[in-house]
Amino acid sequence: MVDLRRCQILGLAGTTVLAAGGETAGALPVRDLLNPASAHAAVGLIGVYFGVVLLIAAWALLGRLIRTPERPTPRKLLLVLVLWATPLLLAPPLFSRDVYSYLAQGAMVDAHMDVYAHGPAQLGGPLADEVAPVWQHTAAPYGPVFLAVASALAGLTHGELPAGLFGMRLVALCGVALMAAALPRLARHSGADPAAALWLGALNPLVLLHLVAGAHNDAIMLGLLGAGLVAALGRWPVVGAVLVTLAALVKAPAVLGLAAVVVLQLRAGRSPTKAVLATALAAAATTVAATAVAGTGYGWIRALDTPVSPQNWALTSLLGRATGALLEHLGSDLAPLAVPAWHALGLALTSVLVAGIWWRLRPRPVYALGLSLAAVAAFGPAIRPWYALWGLFLIAAAAPTTSVRHRVAAVTGVLALATLPSGGPADAAQLVLAVSGGVLAVVVLWQAHQADRAPAWGRTA
């Protein structure tokens, strides 16, 4: 039998175990890094994947519960989110080292360095040492709004790493809180179930693993985007355009949200000319003001072309590397052009898909925006598991059918297992340990399920 208390306890156990495992297997500061082959790191890795599988199971059971007459209210679901997230607040960074890059870039802005011309290596010192080597000489790919937040945090924490990590996680939590607040309102507008929207869009394991535990700035982008759409649903389309623009000045994909703001105005009876002009003027004014306040200049425009990691597993990057290897084997001089060509093709395909989505789904702007952001993530030159949340957040709010939610949930379950807690590449030994942790969790869950199904006389015999 599924009940809310059981889901709460199982999910809490999952996040507690994975947070504990992260103490030895997470994306630790350089001075605390353990040899991946050490016993402590091995036990930690097993523990993390044990906890992740428990969390996924708790989330799946909760999804079953919201389809029953005993379904929890949105308020109770928000309390579950708080409960599950609590053990992750003091855990080390998990599944990525990006948070160290955020802190180093914030310190650079605070020191009046040009983050769009230099990488963290220019900063030097302990913070720069924490940044992954592949990004040491890479300019910041983020907008002035996020860099202003990171700079303010750097000033408050004076470069102290524990305080900076905790502060960046609090910033991400603010973004998650905005997401959770926006989902029920967006769902009601779209004719979807608010409880199902919260389950898929806020209690999602990817949110907990990557936005909370990983402290990714995608949380701020999505929170501001959701808040902007909620404002545009009401009588404040200009406020909506401002908030969506601020989201885009954290990470660029959110700029597609301005199309939804325009469509929502059209549906409210505003003329196309007025809707487009009001949105464009609000976006332009916000961009100028935010860039001036941040003091970073307009280098963020060229940062949109920041290079991707050479081993990125985006579809177009994989095809580009495979094509390049084939051309090189054939002795062709075109091999170096393979990856750029596939990236260009991916961008062209994305443009076509986004145009088609909006043409067919104009009456459903929130859903159209979710699908558009999913296309950007899927066919862009770079992808990470948390990029799936760009589209998933809004698809959760506006999914037209239960089957759509089920398919998205299945993708979530796979992606939740796709990254090591250290954020680095996996070797064979680490894969074995990770699989062992997941299998152990499945065995425990199965034994608990069998014990639950046993008749009362059998349990007391």
mmCIF file of C-alpha atoms in Angstrom, residues 236-404:
data_model
loop_
_atom_site.group_PDB
_atom_site.id
_atom_site.type_symbol
_atom_site.label_atom_id
_atom_site.label_comp_id
_atom_site.label_asym_id
_atom_site.label_seq_id
_atom_site.Cartn_x
_atom_site.Cartn_y
_atom_site.Cartn_z
ATOM 1 C CA TRP A 236 1.321 42.599 -15.530
ATOM 2 C CA PRO A 237 2.732 41.639 -18.947
ATOM 3 C CA VAL A 238 5.492 44.258 -18.659
ATOM 4 C CA VAL A 239 6.566 42.814 -15.301
ATOM 5 C CA GLY A 240 6.481 39.407 -16.940
ATOM 6 C CA ALA A 241 8.753 40.586 -19.746
ATOM 7 C CA VAL A 242 11.170 42.082 -17.203
ATOM 8 C CA LEU A 243 11.370 38.864 -15.187
ATOM 9 C CA VAL A 244 11.793 36.684 -18.273
ATOM 10 C CA THR A 245 14.562 38.991 -19.509
ATOM 11 C CA LEU A 246 16.297 38.713 -16.141
ATOM 12 C CA ALA A 247 16.082 34.922 -16.531
ATOM 13 C CA ALA A 248 17.697 35.193 -19.966
ATOM 14 C CA LEU A 249 20.441 37.329 -18.449
ATOM 15 C CA VAL A 250 21.245 34.381 -16.207
ATOM 16 C CA LYS A 251 21.287 31.825 -19.045
ATOM 17 C CA ALA A 252 20.372 32.686 -22.626
ATOM 18 C CA PRO A 253 17.809 29.911 -23.461
ATOM 19 C CA ALA A 254 15.195 31.654 -21.296
ATOM 20 C CA VAL A 255 14.909 34.383 -23.930
ATOM 21 C CA LEU A 256 12.378 32.128 -25.693
ATOM 22 C CA GLY A 257 10.040 32.966 -22.829
ATOM 23 C CA LEU A 258 9.482 36.407 -24.349
ATOM 24 C CA ALA A 259 7.515 34.711 -27.146
ATOM 25 C CA ALA A 260 5.180 33.253 -24.527
ATOM 26 C CA VAL A 261 4.747 36.690 -22.944
ATOM 27 C CA VAL A 262 3.695 38.111 -26.328
ATOM 28 C CA VAL A 263 1.262 35.247 -27.005
ATOM 29 C CA LEU A 264 -0.305 35.601 -23.559
ATOM 30 C CA GLN A 265 -0.928 39.278 -24.280
ATOM 31 C CA LEU A 266 -2.534 38.418 -27.616
ATOM 32 C CA ARG A 267 -4.823 35.942 -25.895
ATOM 33 C CA ALA A 268 -5.811 38.677 -23.439
ATOM 34 C CA GLY A 269 -6.997 40.817 -26.372
ATOM 35 C CA ARG A 270 -4.019 43.126 -26.860
ATOM 36 C CA SER A 271 -3.115 44.062 -30.413
ATOM 37 C CA PRO A 272 -0.065 42.314 -31.915
ATOM 38 C CA THR A 273 1.789 45.589 -32.443
ATOM 39 C CA LYS A 274 1.319 46.745 -28.867
ATOM 40 C CA ALA A 275 2.179 43.339 -27.436
ATOM 41 C CA VAL A 276 5.415 43.036 -29.398
ATOM 42 C CA LEU A 277 6.495 46.642 -28.781
ATOM 43 C CA ALA A 278 5.747 46.540 -25.038
ATOM 44 C CA THR A 279 7.641 43.271 -24.628
ATOM 45 C CA ALA A 280 10.605 44.405 -26.739
ATOM 46 C CA LEU A 281 10.925 47.740 -24.939
ATOM 47 C CA ALA A 282 10.688 46.118 -21.508
ATOM 48 C CA ALA A 283 13.315 43.545 -22.495
ATOM 49 C CA ALA A 284 15.675 46.165 -23.930
ATOM 50 C CA ALA A 285 15.375 48.457 -20.914
ATOM 51 C CA THR A 286 15.920 45.555 -18.520
ATOM 52 C CA THR A 287 18.981 44.398 -20.441
ATOM 53 C CA VAL A 288 20.585 47.838 -20.400
ATOM 54 C CA ALA A 289 19.803 48.399 -16.721
ATOM 55 C CA ALA A 290 20.951 44.944 -15.570
ATOM 56 C CA THR A 291 24.184 45.149 -17.538
ATOM 57 C CA ALA A 292 24.909 48.605 -16.133
ATOM 58 C CA VAL A 293 24.248 47.493 -12.551
ATOM 59 C CA ALA A 294 26.378 44.367 -12.937
ATOM 60 C CA GLY A 295 29.238 46.394 -14.403
ATOM 61 C CA THR A 296 30.332 43.517 -16.628
ATOM 62 C CA GLY A 297 29.784 45.276 -19.958
ATOM 63 C CA TYR A 298 28.301 43.590 -23.013
ATOM 64 C CA GLY A 299 30.905 40.867 -23.309
ATOM 65 C CA TRP A 300 28.126 38.399 -22.452
ATOM 66 C CA ILE A 301 26.965 38.675 -26.080
ATOM 67 C CA ARG A 302 30.143 37.101 -27.429
ATOM 68 C CA ALA A 303 30.089 34.663 -24.500
ATOM 69 C CA LEU A 304 27.108 33.001 -26.176
ATOM 70 C CA ASP A 305 29.714 31.316 -28.378
ATOM 71 C CA THR A 306 31.682 29.890 -25.425
ATOM 72 C CA PRO A 307 33.282 26.598 -26.497
ATOM 73 C CA VAL A 308 31.852 23.311 -25.271
ATOM 74 C CA SER A 309 33.788 20.551 -23.612
ATOM 75 C CA PRO A 310 35.607 18.409 -26.205
ATOM 76 C CA GLN A 311 34.054 15.213 -24.825
ATOM 77 C CA ASN A 312 30.525 16.600 -24.525
ATOM 78 C CA TRP A 313 27.911 13.916 -25.211
ATOM 79 C CA ALA A 314 25.323 16.108 -26.933
ATOM 80 C CA LEU A 315 23.859 14.370 -29.981
ATOM 81 C CA THR A 316 25.403 16.785 -32.472
ATOM 82 C CA SER A 317 28.790 16.601 -30.751
ATOM 83 C CA LEU A 318 28.721 12.781 -30.804
ATOM 84 C CA LEU A 319 27.796 12.746 -34.487
ATOM 85 C CA GLY A 320 30.430 15.360 -35.220
ATOM 86 C CA ARG A 321 33.191 13.379 -33.527
ATOM 87 C CA ALA A 322 32.101 10.175 -35.253
ATOM 88 C CA THR A 323 32.025 11.912 -38.641
ATOM 89 C CA GLY A 324 35.387 13.553 -37.985
ATOM 90 C CA ALA A 325 36.938 10.208 -37.057
ATOM 91 C CA LEU A 326 35.579 8.632 -40.246
ATOM 92 C CA LEU A 327 36.845 11.472 -42.415
ATOM 93 C CA GLU A 328 40.237 11.338 -40.739
ATOM 94 C CA HIS A 329 40.382 7.580 -41.346
ATOM 95 C CA LEU A 330 39.617 8.266 -45.015
ATOM 96 C CA GLY A 331 42.397 10.867 -45.147
ATOM 97 C CA SER A 332 40.068 13.794 -45.777
ATOM 98 C CA ASP A 333 41.092 17.363 -44.926
ATOM 99 C CA LEU A 334 37.468 18.064 -43.931
ATOM 100 C CA ALA A 335 37.732 16.190 -40.617
ATOM 101 C CA PRO A 336 38.223 19.364 -38.472
ATOM 102 C CA LEU A 337 34.998 20.790 -39.921
ATOM 103 C CA ALA A 338 32.828 17.844 -38.901
ATOM 104 C CA VAL A 339 31.949 18.983 -35.365
ATOM 105 C CA PRO A 340 31.214 22.629 -36.332
ATOM 106 C CA ALA A 341 29.107 21.410 -39.257
ATOM 107 C CA TRP A 342 27.005 19.135 -37.050
ATOM 108 C CA HIS A 343 26.612 21.926 -34.474
ATOM 109 C CA ALA A 344 25.359 24.256 -37.210
ATOM 110 C CA LEU A 345 22.979 21.576 -38.447
ATOM 111 C CA GLY A 346 21.702 21.074 -34.908
ATOM 112 C CA LEU A 347 21.021 24.788 -34.506
ATOM 113 C CA ALA A 348 19.204 24.861 -37.854
ATOM 114 C CA LEU A 349 17.098 21.855 -36.869
ATOM 115 C CA THR A 350 16.309 23.476 -33.518
ATOM 116 C CA SER A 351 15.134 26.642 -35.272
ATOM 117 C CA VAL A 352 12.831 24.636 -37.529
ATOM 118 C CA LEU A 353 11.459 22.608 -34.622
ATOM 119 C CA VAL A 354 10.830 25.677 -32.470
ATOM 120 C CA ALA A 355 9.041 27.442 -35.339
ATOM 121 C CA GLY A 356 6.886 24.359 -35.930
ATOM 122 C CA ILE A 357 6.078 23.988 -32.237
ATOM 123 C CA TRP A 358 4.868 27.575 -31.945
ATOM 124 C CA TRP A 359 2.894 27.329 -35.176
ATOM 125 C CA ARG A 360 0.971 24.272 -33.932
ATOM 126 C CA LEU A 361 0.692 25.153 -30.245
ATOM 127 C CA ARG A 362 0.015 28.895 -30.287
ATOM 128 C CA PRO A 363 -3.083 28.440 -28.081
ATOM 129 C CA ARG A 364 -0.904 26.699 -25.458
ATOM 130 C CA PRO A 365 2.090 29.034 -24.970
ATOM 131 C CA VAL A 366 3.392 27.449 -21.737
ATOM 132 C CA TYR A 367 3.471 23.987 -23.295
ATOM 133 C CA ALA A 368 4.959 25.352 -26.520
ATOM 134 C CA LEU A 369 7.713 27.050 -24.545
ATOM 135 C CA GLY A 370 8.464 23.847 -22.647
ATOM 136 C CA LEU A 371 8.787 21.822 -25.849
ATOM 137 C CA SER A 372 10.915 24.556 -27.434
ATOM 138 C CA LEU A 373 13.364 24.581 -24.528
ATOM 139 C CA ALA A 374 13.477 20.772 -24.636
ATOM 140 C CA ALA A 375 14.437 20.994 -28.329
ATOM 141 C CA VAL A 376 17.163 23.549 -27.549
ATOM 142 C CA ALA A 377 18.624 21.220 -24.920
ATOM 143 C CA ALA A 378 18.356 18.092 -27.067
ATOM 144 C CA PHE A 379 19.880 19.455 -30.276
ATOM 145 C CA GLY A 380 22.230 22.114 -28.922
ATOM 146 C CA PRO A 381 26.023 21.783 -29.028
ATOM 147 C CA ALA A 382 26.253 20.924 -25.318
ATOM 148 C CA ILE A 383 24.087 18.941 -22.940
ATOM 149 C CA ARG A 384 24.094 17.980 -19.290
ATOM 150 C CA PRO A 385 21.408 16.045 -17.367
ATOM 151 C CA TRP A 386 20.131 19.204 -15.691
ATOM 152 C CA TYR A 387 19.572 20.873 -19.076
ATOM 153 C CA ALA A 388 16.541 18.576 -19.392
ATOM 154 C CA LEU A 389 14.909 20.691 -16.688
ATOM 155 C CA TRP A 390 14.667 23.666 -19.055
ATOM 156 C CA GLY A 391 11.805 22.063 -20.911
ATOM 157 C CA LEU A 392 10.664 19.612 -18.240
ATOM 158 C CA PHE A 393 9.729 22.410 -15.812
ATOM 159 C CA LEU A 394 7.156 23.886 -18.190
ATOM 160 C CA ILE A 395 6.060 20.565 -19.687
ATOM 161 C CA ALA A 396 5.240 19.526 -16.114
ATOM 162 C CA ALA A 397 3.047 22.597 -15.764
ATOM 163 C CA ALA A 398 1.180 22.147 -19.042
ATOM 164 C CA ALA A 399 1.392 18.479 -20.078
ATOM 165 C CA PRO A 400 -1.896 17.736 -21.910
ATOM 166 C CA THR A 401 -2.069 14.046 -20.962
ATOM 167 C CA THR A 402 -0.899 11.604 -18.316
ATOM 168 C CA SER A 403 1.049 9.681 -20.965
ATOM 169 C CA VAL A 404 3.187 12.760 -21.660
#
